[in-house]
Amino acid sequence: MLKREFASKEHAVRHFRRVLDDAPFPSYLPLGVSARKMNFAGVPCERLAPRKAGLTILHLHGGAFIGGKLGTYHPFCGAMARRLQAQVILPDYRLAPEHPFPAAPDDCLAVYRELINCGTDPADLVVSGDSAGGNLTLATLQCARAEGLPMPRCAVLISPGADLSGDAASWAENDRSDVMLSQNVIRMMGEVYLQGHDRSDPRGSPLRGEFEGLPPLLISASDEECLRDDAYAVAARARAAGTSARLLMRPDMPHAWPIFYPLVSEARADMKTITQFILNARH
């Protein structure tokens, strides 16, 4: 539904938003998990939580920086909430092109900062994100560390688009095998998001940022997706900086497959891997 050639960036934005908003994707919550709207640091959010919650998960949604509907994440984030007895905070951060870079990373950092200032124990805090949200997860961690904020327990990056400045080999190698994205779409959405801003700015391309002192990372990607090499590069940069990084790679999976928790058996299996990583993580 997403992958096609676009005549213009405006056409691409309209198409992506139509698909992301209208796709027939389940948006149910697991039994015992409720949702309510909240506001953190001026950013509208949803809070998914069971009756009792110990952990806090800040999940930053995907959508190529221009779309993404929070209800799409109810099954995946609701499952994490139930399995981990955690509250999951889903920020509805500002989107390009109406709100270009750095609106999205500013909003995500503001929510993270507010969670810390409200007394959330960093040892009980997790940051996760998929696709563009994986980019924002890494950027949030780097900016929070630079600001002197404490690091969370760990972070989960699902098919992160970590470098908008580069041209990874997998962009071209997997242009046909990736059933959702293409190298043309990745470049085009980067242009819509950055709108002329320096592509090497680590807040937009966090692969180029500093990895020292970051919490343990779990990074997933499909062998067939265009963003495969971003996952490998993030793991390599993290390990070179002394940061623990675990890769979760699968063949024959779509981009950001763990998010399709209700529909894909591999996603259900990998939910166990993700939740076990979070439970065992220590920073």
C-alpha positions as semicolon CSV with decimal commas, in nm:
position;residue;x (nm);y (nm);z (nm)
1;M;0,000;0,000;0,000
2;L;0,291;0,236;0,069
3;K;0,545;0,147;-0,196
4;R;0,515;0,327;-0,529
5;E;0,685;0,593;-0,734
6;F;0,577;0,949;-0,661
7;A;0,562;1,245;-0,896
8;S;0,633;1,492;-0,617
9;K;0,695;1,518;-0,243
10;E;0,343;1,655;-0,202
11;H;0,199;1,346;-0,371
12;A;0,409;1,122;-0,144
13;V;0,289;1,298;0,172
14;R;-0,077;1,272;0,068
15;H;-0,043;0,904;-0,020
16;F;0,145;0,810;0,298
17;R;-0,104;0,990;0,519
18;R;-0,401;0,832;0,343
19;V;-0,255;0,482;0,383
20;L;-0,136;0,531;0,742
21;D;-0,467;0,684;0,851
22;D;-0,704;0,452;0,666
23;A;-0,522;0,116;0,661
24;P;-0,744;-0,165;0,801
25;F;-0,506;-0,237;1,089
26;P;-0,637;-0,370;1,423
27;S;-0,631;-0,108;1,698
28;Y;-0,765;-0,305;1,993
29;L;-0,616;-0,303;2,341
30;P;-0,544;-0,625;2,533
31;L;-0,779;-0,717;2,816
32;G;-0,690;-0,522;3,128
33;V;-0,510;-0,237;2,948
34;S;-0,680;0,102;2,922
35;A;-0,598;0,415;2,724
36;R;-0,638;0,779;2,814
37;K;-0,519;1,107;2,672
38;M;-0,255;1,302;2,862
39;N;-0,023;1,596;2,810
40;F;0,349;1,603;2,883
41;A;0,541;1,929;2,843
42;G;0,274;2,059;2,606
43;V;0,286;1,750;2,384
44;P;-0,041;1,553;2,351
45;C;0,010;1,185;2,437
46;E;-0,180;0,864;2,499
47;R;-0,112;0,653;2,806
48;L;-0,172;0,279;2,778
49;A;-0,154;0,098;3,110
50;P;-0,279;-0,194;3,316
51;R;-0,426;-0,127;3,660
52;K;-0,081;-0,143;3,824
53;A;0,232;-0,034;3,641
54;G;0,593;-0,034;3,754
55;L;0,788;0,033;3,435
56;T;0,739;0,328;3,200
57;I;0,793;0,286;2,825
58;L;0,816;0,595;2,605
59;H;0,733;0,471;2,254
60;L;0,795;0,701;1,957
61;H;0,583;0,601;1,659
62;G;0,692;0,564;1,298
63;G;0,542;0,716;0,987
64;A;0,831;0,870;0,790
65;F;0,813;1,186;1,004
66;I;0,496;1,292;0,817
67;G;0,226;1,054;0,948
68;G;0,138;0,781;1,192
69;K;-0,177;0,713;1,393
70;L;-0,143;0,629;1,763
71;G;-0,425;0,375;1,746
72;T;-0,213;0,164;1,511
73;Y;0,022;0,103;1,804
74;H;-0,240;-0,013;2,054
75;P;-0,189;-0,389;1,993
76;F;0,193;-0,377;2,007
77;C;0,225;-0,124;2,287
78;G;-0,073;-0,270;2,471
79;A;0,094;-0,612;2,464
80;M;0,412;-0,461;2,610
81;A;0,207;-0,284;2,876
82;R;0,035;-0,606;2,978
83;R;0,341;-0,835;2,963
84;L;0,570;-0,594;3,148
85;Q;0,310;-0,435;3,379
86;A;0,417;-0,102;3,234
87;Q;0,259;0,226;3,137
88;V;0,334;0,311;2,774
89;I;0,344;0,678;2,678
90;L;0,277;0,747;2,308
91;P;0,356;1,110;2,214
92;D;0,162;1,262;1,925
93;Y;0,468;1,465;1,822
94;R;0,446;1,731;1,552
95;L;0,476;1,615;1,191
96;A;0,638;1,751;0,877
97;P;0,590;1,923;0,641
98;E;0,374;2,154;0,853
99;H;0,620;2,121;1,141
100;P;0,961;2,032;0,994
101;F;1,278;1,938;1,179
102;P;1,352;1,992;1,466
103;A;0,989;1,996;1,585
104;A;0,966;1,616;1,625
105;P;1,292;1,561;1,820
106;D;1,216;1,869;2,031
107;D;0,876;1,722;2,128
108;C;1,020;1,378;2,206
109;L;1,299;1,522;2,420
110;A;1,046;1,743;2,601
111;V;0,835;1,439;2,693
112;Y;1,143;1,246;2,809
113;R;1,258;1,543;3,018
114;E;0,912;1,581;3,173
115;L;0,898;1,213;3,267
116;I;1,231;1,249;3,448
117;N;1,128;1,575;3,614
118;C;0,802;1,415;3,730
119;G;1,004;1,161;3,928
120;T;1,017;0,863;3,692
121;D;1,304;0,641;3,805
122;P;1,544;0,609;3,508
123;A;1,601;0,245;3,607
124;D;1,232;0,185;3,535
125;L;1,221;0,386;3,212
126;V;1,253;0,244;2,859
127;V;1,256;0,433;2,528
128;S;1,149;0,255;2,210
129;G;1,057;0,350;1,857
130;D;1,004;0,213;1,509
131;S;1,126;0,344;1,173
132;A;1,124;0,725;1,201
133;G;1,050;0,665;1,568
134;G;1,372;0,462;1,590
135;N;1,556;0,766;1,457
136;L;1,382;0,983;1,718
137;T;1,459;0,731;1,995
138;L;1,831;0,750;1,926
139;A;1,823;1,128;1,887
140;T;1,632;1,163;2,214
141;L;1,887;0,954;2,402
142;Q;2,179;1,151;2,260
143;C;2,021;1,489;2,331
144;A;1,915;1,386;2,682
145;R;2,266;1,267;2,761
146;A;2,415;1,593;2,625
147;E;2,172;1,784;2,846
148;G;2,287;1,591;3,153
149;L;1,964;1,398;3,198
150;P;1,994;1,043;3,332
151;M;1,979;0,760;3,082
152;P;1,692;0,508;3,084
153;R;1,715;0,138;3,160
154;C;1,747;0,049;2,789
155;A;1,617;0,133;2,443
156;V;1,456;-0,065;2,159
157;L;1,508;0,049;1,799
158;I;1,283;-0,122;1,544
159;S;1,402;-0,077;1,184
160;P;1,550;0,264;1,265
161;G;1,615;0,512;0,986
162;A;1,925;0,640;1,161
163;D;2,111;0,829;0,889
164;L;1,929;1,071;0,658
165;S;2,260;1,205;0,529
166;G;2,396;0,885;0,379
167;D;2,326;0,636;0,107
168;A;2,361;0,293;0,267
169;A;2,424;0,001;0,032
170;S;2,101;-0,168;0,143
171;W;1,896;0,127;0,012
172;A;1,977;0,012;-0,341
173;E;2,036;-0,359;-0,276
174;N;1,693;-0,404;-0,116
175;D;1,502;-0,155;-0,327
176;R;1,306;-0,441;-0,486
177;S;1,283;-0,681;-0,191
178;D;1,154;-0,420;0,057
179;V;0,775;-0,442;0,028
180;M;0,711;-0,110;0,205
181;L;0,992;0,136;0,137
182;S;1,225;0,228;-0,148
183;Q;1,542;0,432;-0,170
184;N;1,343;0,703;-0,350
185;V;1,086;0,720;-0,070
186;I;1,354;0,734;0,200
187;R;1,531;1,025;0,030
188;M;1,204;1,205;-0,043
189;M;1,073;1,178;0,314
190;G;1,409;1,296;0,445
191;E;1,377;1,606;0,227
192;V;1,021;1,670;0,346
193;Y;1,132;1,635;0,708
194;L;1,457;1,835;0,698
195;Q;1,348;2,100;0,445
196;G;1,701;2,208;0,364
197;H;1,851;2,156;0,710
198;D;2,199;2,003;0,725
199;R;2,152;1,627;0,677
200;S;2,455;1,552;0,894
201;D;2,303;1,716;1,205
202;P;2,298;1,429;1,460
203;R;1,949;1,527;1,574
204;G;1,828;1,432;1,225
205;S;2,090;1,164;1,152
206;P;2,170;1,023;1,497
207;L;2,404;0,761;1,350
208;R;2,645;1,056;1,327
209;G;2,598;1,144;1,695
210;E;2,783;1,030;2,006
211;F;2,715;0,682;2,143
212;E;2,922;0,694;2,462
213;G;2,715;0,652;2,775
214;L;2,398;0,536;2,605
215;P;2,194;0,256;2,764
216;P;2,183;-0,101;2,626
217;L;2,024;-0,113;2,281
218;L;1,815;-0,379;2,107
219;I;1,808;-0,310;1,733
220;S;1,589;-0,502;1,490
221;A;1,568;-0,502;1,111
222;S;1,479;-0,733;0,825
223;D;1,746;-0,866;0,591
224;E;1,521;-0,763;0,300
225;E;1,447;-0,402;0,394
226;C;1,616;-0,087;0,271
227;L;1,707;0,021;0,625
228;R;1,892;-0,303;0,704
229;D;2,234;-0,137;0,702
230;D;2,118;0,139;0,937
231;A;2,059;-0,128;1,203
232;Y;2,405;-0,281;1,151
233;A;2,570;0,062;1,154
234;V;2,399;0,167;1,479
235;A;2,511;-0,157;1,646
236;A;2,868;-0,109;1,524
237;R;2,887;0,256;1,638
238;A;2,738;0,166;1,977
239;R;2,977;-0,123;2,039
240;A;3,277;0,087;1,933
241;A;3,173;0,339;2,199
242;G;3,140;0,074;2,470
243;T;2,761;0,064;2,459
244;S;2,590;-0,276;2,464
245;A;2,401;-0,344;2,141
246;R;2,206;-0,655;2,046
247;L;2,082;-0,719;1,693
248;L;1,753;-0,893;1,617
249;M;1,756;-0,968;1,244
250;R;1,514;-1,182;1,043
251;P;1,487;-1,281;0,677
252;D;1,172;-1,238;0,467
253;M;1,009;-0,985;0,699
254;P;0,863;-0,644;0,616
255;H;0,998;-0,318;0,749
256;A;0,928;-0,278;1,125
257;W;0,761;-0,621;1,144
258;P;0,738;-0,639;1,528
259;I;0,475;-0,365;1,515
260;F;0,244;-0,605;1,326
261;Y;0,203;-0,800;1,648
262;P;-0,155;-0,922;1,592
263;L;-0,094;-1,030;1,233
264;V;0,254;-1,182;1,199
265;S;0,362;-1,493;1,389
266;E;0,727;-1,381;1,391
267;A;0,618;-1,057;1,555
268;R;0,444;-1,250;1,829
269;A;0,756;-1,461;1,883
270;D;0,980;-1,155;1,889
271;M;0,758;-0,983;2,144
272;K;0,903;-1,236;2,390
273;T;1,257;-1,137;2,287
274;I;1,183;-0,766;2,328
275;T;1,014;-0,798;2,666
276;Q;1,288;-1,030;2,796
277;F;1,553;-0,783;2,683
278;I;1,377;-0,506;2,875
279;L;1,340;-0,719;3,189
280;N;1,705;-0,822;3,186
281;A;1,854;-0,485;3,091
282;R;2,074;-0,299;3,336
283;H;2,248;0,030;3,260
